[in-house]
mmCIF file of C-alpha atoms in Angstrom:
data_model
loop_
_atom_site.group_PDB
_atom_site.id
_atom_site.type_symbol
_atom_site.label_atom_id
_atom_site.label_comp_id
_atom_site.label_asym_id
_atom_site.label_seq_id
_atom_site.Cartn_x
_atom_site.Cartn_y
_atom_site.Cartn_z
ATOM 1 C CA UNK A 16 -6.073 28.720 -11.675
ATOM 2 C CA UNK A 17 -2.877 26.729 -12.840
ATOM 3 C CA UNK A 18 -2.315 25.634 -15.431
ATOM 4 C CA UNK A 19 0.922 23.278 -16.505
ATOM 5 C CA UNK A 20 3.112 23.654 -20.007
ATOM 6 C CA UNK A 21 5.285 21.141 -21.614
ATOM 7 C CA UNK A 22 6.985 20.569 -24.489
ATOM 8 C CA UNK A 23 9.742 18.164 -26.421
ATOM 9 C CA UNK A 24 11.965 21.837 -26.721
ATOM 10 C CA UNK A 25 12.680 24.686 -25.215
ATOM 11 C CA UNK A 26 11.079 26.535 -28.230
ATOM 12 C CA UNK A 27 7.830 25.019 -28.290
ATOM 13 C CA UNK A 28 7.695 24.922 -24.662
ATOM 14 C CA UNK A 29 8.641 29.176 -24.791
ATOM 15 C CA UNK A 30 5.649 29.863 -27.866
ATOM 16 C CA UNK A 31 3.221 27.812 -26.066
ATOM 17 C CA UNK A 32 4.081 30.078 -22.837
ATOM 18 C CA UNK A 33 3.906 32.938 -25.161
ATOM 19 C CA UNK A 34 0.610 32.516 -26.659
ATOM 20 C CA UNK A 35 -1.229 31.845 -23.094
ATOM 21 C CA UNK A 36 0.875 34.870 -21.696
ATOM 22 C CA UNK A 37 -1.188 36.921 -24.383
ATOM 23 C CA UNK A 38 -4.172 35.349 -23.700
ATOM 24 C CA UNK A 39 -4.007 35.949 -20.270
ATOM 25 C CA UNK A 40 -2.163 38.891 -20.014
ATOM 26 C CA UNK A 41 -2.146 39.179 -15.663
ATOM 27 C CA UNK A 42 -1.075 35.510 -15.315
ATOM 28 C CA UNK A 43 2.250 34.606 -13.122
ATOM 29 C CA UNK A 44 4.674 32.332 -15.655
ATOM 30 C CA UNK A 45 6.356 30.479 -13.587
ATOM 31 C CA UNK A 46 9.303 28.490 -15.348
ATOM 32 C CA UNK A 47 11.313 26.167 -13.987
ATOM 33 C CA UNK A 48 14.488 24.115 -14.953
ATOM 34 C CA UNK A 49 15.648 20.949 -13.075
ATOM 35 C CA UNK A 50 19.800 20.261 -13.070
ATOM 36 C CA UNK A 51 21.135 17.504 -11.711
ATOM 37 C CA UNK A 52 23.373 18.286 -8.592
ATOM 38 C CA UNK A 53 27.092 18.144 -8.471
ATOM 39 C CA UNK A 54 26.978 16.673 -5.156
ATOM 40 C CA UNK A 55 23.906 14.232 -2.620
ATOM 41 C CA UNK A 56 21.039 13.069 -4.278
ATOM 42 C CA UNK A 57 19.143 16.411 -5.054
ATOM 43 C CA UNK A 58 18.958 18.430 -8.371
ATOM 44 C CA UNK A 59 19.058 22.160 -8.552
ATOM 45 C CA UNK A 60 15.525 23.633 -9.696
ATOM 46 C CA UNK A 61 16.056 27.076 -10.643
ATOM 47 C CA UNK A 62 12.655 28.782 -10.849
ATOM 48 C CA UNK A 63 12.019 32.065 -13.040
ATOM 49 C CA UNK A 64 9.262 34.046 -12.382
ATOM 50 C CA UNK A 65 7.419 36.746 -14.483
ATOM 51 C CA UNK A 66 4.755 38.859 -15.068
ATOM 52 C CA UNK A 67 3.061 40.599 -17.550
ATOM 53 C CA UNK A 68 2.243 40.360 -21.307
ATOM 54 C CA UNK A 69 4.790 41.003 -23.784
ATOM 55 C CA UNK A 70 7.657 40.761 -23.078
ATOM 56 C CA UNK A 71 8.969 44.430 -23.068
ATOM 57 C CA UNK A 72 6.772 45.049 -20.069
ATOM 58 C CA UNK A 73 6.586 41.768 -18.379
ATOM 59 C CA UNK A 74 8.659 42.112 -14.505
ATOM 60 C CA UNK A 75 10.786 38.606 -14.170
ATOM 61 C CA UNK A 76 12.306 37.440 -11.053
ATOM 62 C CA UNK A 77 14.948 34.873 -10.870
ATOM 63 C CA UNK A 78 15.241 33.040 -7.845
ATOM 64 C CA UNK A 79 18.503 31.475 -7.218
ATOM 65 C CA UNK A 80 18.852 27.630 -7.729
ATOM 66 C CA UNK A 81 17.194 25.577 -4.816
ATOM 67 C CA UNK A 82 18.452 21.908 -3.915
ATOM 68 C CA UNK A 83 16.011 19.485 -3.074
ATOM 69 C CA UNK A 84 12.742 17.813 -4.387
ATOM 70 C CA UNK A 85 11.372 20.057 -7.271
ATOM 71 C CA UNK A 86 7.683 19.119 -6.250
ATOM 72 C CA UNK A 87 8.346 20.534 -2.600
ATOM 73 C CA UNK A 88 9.953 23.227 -4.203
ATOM 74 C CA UNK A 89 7.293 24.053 -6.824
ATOM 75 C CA UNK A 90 4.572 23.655 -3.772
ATOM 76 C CA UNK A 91 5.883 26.119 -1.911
ATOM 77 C CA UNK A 92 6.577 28.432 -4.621
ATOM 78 C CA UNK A 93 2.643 28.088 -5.305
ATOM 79 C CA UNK A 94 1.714 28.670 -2.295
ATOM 80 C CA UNK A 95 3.466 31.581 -1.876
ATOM 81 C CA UNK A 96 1.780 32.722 -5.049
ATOM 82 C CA UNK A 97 -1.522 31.893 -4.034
ATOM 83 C CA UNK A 98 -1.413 33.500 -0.815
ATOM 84 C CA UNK A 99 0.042 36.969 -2.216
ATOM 85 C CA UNK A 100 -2.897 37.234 -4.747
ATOM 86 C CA UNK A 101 -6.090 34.654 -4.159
ATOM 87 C CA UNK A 102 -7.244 35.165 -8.020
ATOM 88 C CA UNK A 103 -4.110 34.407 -9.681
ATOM 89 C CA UNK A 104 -3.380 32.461 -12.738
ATOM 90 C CA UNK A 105 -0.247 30.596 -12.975
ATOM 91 C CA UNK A 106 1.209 29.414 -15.931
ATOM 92 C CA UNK A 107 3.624 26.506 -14.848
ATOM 93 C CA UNK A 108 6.272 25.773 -17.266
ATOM 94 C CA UNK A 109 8.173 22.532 -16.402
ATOM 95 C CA UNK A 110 11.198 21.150 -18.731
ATOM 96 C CA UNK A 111 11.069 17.939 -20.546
ATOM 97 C CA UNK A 112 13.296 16.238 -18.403
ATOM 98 C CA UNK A 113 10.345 15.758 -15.540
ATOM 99 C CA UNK A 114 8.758 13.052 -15.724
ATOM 100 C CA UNK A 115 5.010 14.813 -16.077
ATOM 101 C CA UNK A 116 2.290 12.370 -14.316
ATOM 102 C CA UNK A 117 4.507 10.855 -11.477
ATOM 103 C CA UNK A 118 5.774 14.671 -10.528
ATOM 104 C CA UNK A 119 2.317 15.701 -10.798
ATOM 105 C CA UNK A 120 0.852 13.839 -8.695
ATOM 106 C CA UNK A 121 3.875 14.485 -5.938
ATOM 107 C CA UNK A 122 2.978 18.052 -6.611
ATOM 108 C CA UNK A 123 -0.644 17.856 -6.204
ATOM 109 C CA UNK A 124 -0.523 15.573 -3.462
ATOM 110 C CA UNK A 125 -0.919 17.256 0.370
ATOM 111 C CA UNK A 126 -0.035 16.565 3.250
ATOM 112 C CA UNK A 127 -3.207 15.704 5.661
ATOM 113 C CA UNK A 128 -3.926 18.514 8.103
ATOM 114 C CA UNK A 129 -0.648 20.923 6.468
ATOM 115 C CA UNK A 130 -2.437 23.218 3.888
ATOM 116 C CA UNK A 131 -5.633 25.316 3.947
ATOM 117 C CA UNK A 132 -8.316 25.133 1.523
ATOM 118 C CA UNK A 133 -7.277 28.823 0.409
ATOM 119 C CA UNK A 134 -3.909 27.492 -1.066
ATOM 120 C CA UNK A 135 -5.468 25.361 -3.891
ATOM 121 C CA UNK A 136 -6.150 25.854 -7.218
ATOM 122 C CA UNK A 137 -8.410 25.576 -10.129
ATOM 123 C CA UNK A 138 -6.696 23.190 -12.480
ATOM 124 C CA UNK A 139 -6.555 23.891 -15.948
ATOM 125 C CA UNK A 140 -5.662 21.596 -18.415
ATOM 126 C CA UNK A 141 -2.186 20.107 -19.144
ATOM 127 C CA UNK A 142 -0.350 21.671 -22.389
ATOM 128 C CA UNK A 143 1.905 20.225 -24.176
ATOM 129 C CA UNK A 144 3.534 21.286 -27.300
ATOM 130 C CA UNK A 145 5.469 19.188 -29.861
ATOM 131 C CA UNK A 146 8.089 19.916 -32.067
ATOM 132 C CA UNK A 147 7.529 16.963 -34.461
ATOM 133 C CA UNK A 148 11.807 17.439 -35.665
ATOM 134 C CA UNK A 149 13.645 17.992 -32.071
ATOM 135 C CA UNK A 150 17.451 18.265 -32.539
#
């Protein structure tokens, strides 16, 4: 299952992480921040994975910073997920500076004859949290 988080802050975007994280204690978070690059046409998505349920136990993995398209990026980084355990639950957290439905649908979207049926997910619904006084 995946399902994708947003918010307007980094601090609504983190309690709305937290409060599924409890809920669903074995899900993957999978957060993700987009810079834009120094140099070529690319940003730099740095991804940070972790596991677990609070956070004193939870096992985080940082990957370093990848150049390129974030959807590719993200793809491949659920894939990978998907293939190492086929009942996981994946708590995407993506920063307000994506553009939500256009990368979606880049990140949804397969290429014909590339992927296997075993790579997909159940989609959950879209979350988004507001902070209704942003600095």
């Amino acid at each position: 299952m995946l399902s994708v988080l947003v918010g307007n802050t980094p601090e609504v975007r983190g309690e709305l992480t937290g409060r599924l994280s409890r809920q669903h204690p074995g899900a993957v978070i999978l957060s993700v921040s987009v810079q834009a690059a120094t140099t070529g046409p690319y940003p730099v998505v740095q991804r940070l994975t972790a596991v677990g349920s609070a956070s004193d136990d939870r096992e985080a993995h940082v990957s370093s910073g990848a150049t390129g398209d974030p959807a590719v990026i993200l793809r491949q980084d659920l894939i990978a997920l998907r293939r190492a355990r086929k009942d996981v639950h994946v708590l995407l957290a993506l920063p307000q500076e994506v553009d939500l439905l256009p990368f979606l649908l880049r990140l949804w979207r397969s290429r014909i004859g590339a992927d296997s049926l075993d790579d997909h997910y159940d989609c959950a619904p879209v979350l988004a949290a507001v902070d209704p006084t942003p600095s």
